[in-house]
mmCIF file of C-alpha atoms in Angstrom:
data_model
loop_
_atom_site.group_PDB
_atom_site.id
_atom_site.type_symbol
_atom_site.label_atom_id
_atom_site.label_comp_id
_atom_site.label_asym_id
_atom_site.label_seq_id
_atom_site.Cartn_x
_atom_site.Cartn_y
_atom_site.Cartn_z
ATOM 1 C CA UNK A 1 111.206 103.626 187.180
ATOM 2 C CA UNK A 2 110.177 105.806 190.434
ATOM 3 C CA UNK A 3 107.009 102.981 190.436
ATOM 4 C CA UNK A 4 109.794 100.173 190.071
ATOM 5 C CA UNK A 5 111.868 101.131 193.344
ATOM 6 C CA UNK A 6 108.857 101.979 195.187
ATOM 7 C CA UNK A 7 108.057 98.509 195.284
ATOM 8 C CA UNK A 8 110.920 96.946 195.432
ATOM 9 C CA UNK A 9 112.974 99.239 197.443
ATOM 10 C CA UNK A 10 114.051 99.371 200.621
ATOM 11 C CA UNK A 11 112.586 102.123 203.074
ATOM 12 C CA UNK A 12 115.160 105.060 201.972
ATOM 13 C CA UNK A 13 114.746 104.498 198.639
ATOM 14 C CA UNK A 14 110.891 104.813 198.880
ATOM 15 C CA UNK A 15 111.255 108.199 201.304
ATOM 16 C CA UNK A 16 114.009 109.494 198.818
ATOM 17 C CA UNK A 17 111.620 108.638 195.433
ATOM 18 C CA UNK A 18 108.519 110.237 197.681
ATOM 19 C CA UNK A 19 110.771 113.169 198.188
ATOM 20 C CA UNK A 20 112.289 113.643 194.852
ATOM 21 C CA UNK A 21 108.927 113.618 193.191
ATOM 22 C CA UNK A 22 107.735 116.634 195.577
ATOM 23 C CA UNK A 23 110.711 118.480 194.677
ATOM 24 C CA UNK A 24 109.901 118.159 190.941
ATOM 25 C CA UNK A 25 106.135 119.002 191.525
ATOM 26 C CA UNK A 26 107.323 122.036 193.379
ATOM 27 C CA UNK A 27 109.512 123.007 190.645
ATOM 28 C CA UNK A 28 106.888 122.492 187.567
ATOM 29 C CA UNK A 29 104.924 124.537 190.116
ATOM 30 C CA UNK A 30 102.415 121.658 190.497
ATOM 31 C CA UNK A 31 101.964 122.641 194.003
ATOM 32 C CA UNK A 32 98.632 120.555 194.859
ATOM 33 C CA UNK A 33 100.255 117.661 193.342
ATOM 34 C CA UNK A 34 103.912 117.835 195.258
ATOM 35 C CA UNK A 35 102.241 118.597 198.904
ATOM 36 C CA UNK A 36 100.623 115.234 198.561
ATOM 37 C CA UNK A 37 103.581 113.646 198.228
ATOM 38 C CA UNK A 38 105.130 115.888 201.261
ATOM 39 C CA UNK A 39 101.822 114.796 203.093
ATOM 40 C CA UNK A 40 102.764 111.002 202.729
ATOM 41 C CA UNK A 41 106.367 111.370 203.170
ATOM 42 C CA UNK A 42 105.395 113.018 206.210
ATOM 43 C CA UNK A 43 103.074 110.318 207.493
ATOM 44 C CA UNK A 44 105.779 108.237 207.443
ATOM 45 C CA UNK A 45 108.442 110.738 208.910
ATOM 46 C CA UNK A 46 106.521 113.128 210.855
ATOM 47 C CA UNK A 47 110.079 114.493 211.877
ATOM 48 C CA UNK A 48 111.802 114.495 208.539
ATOM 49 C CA UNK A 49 113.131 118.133 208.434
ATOM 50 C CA UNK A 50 113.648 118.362 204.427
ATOM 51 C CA UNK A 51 110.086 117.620 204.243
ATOM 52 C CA UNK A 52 108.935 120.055 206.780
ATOM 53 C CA UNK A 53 110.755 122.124 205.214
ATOM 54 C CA UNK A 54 109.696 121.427 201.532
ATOM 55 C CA UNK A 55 106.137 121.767 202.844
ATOM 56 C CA UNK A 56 106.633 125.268 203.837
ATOM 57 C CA UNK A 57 107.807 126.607 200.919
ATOM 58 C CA UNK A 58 105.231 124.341 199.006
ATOM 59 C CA UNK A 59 102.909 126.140 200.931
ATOM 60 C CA UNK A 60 104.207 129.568 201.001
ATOM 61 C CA UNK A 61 104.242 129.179 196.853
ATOM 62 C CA UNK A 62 100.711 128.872 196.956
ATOM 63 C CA UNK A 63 99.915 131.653 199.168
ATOM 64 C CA UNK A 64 102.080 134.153 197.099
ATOM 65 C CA UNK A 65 101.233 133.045 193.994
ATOM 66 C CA UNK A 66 97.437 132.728 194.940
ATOM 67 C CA UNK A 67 97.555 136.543 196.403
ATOM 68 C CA UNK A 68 99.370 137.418 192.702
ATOM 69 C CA UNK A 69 96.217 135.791 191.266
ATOM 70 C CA UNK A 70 93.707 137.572 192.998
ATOM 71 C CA UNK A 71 95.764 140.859 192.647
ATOM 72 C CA UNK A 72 96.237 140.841 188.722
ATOM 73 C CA UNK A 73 92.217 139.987 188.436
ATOM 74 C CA UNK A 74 91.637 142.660 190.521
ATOM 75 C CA UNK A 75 93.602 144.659 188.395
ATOM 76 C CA UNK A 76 91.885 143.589 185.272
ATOM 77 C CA UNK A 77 88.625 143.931 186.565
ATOM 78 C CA UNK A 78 89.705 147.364 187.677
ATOM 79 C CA UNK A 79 91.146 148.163 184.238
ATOM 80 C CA UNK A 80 87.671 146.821 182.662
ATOM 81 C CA UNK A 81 85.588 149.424 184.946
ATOM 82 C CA UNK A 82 87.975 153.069 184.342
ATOM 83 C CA UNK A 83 87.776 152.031 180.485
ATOM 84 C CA UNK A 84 84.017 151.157 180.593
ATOM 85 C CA UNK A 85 83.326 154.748 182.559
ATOM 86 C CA UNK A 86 85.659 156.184 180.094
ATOM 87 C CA UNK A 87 83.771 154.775 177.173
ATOM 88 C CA UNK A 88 80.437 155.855 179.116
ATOM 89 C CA UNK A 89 81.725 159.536 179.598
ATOM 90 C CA UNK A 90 83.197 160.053 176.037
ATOM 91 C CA UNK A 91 79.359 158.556 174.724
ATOM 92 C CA UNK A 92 77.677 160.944 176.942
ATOM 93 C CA UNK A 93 79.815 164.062 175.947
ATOM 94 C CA UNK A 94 79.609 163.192 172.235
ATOM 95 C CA UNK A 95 75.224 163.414 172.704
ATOM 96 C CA UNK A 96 75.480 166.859 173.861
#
């Protein structure tokens, strides 16, 4: 359908399909995927303010949620270490 009135629609149509389909990238959190649809929306409207917009907080997504990524495998890994030096300490009391 979206392919349909890309082609055969008229210049709002195609900026409003371009647009839509960000939205729903940004909301299946398919961030990659919906700023490359802000990026050629853009190119088209360098001045469109929704998709300024929309690219912010496509972009802001991905900074939060890749600093919650990095934090919760830092946590892991730090979680991994205390119970291997528990492990290690509880082994070496139990040998003397």
């Amino acid at each position: 359908m979206f392919r349909e009135l890309m082609a055969d629609g008229a210049p709002e149509e195609q900026r409003d399909c371009v647009y839509y389909l960000a939205v729903g990238n940004y909301r299946l959190k398919e961030y990659e995927q919906a700023l490359k649809y802000v990026g050629a929306l853009l190119q088209a409207e360098p001045g469109n303010t929704q998709g300024l917009r929309l690219q912010q907080l496509v972009r802001a997504c991905m900074h939060r949620d890749g600093m919650l990524g990095a934090a919760i495998v830092g946590g892991v890994a730090l979680g991994v270490a205390g119970l291997a030096g528990l492990l290690g300490f509880a082994i070496s009391r139990a040998r003397h």
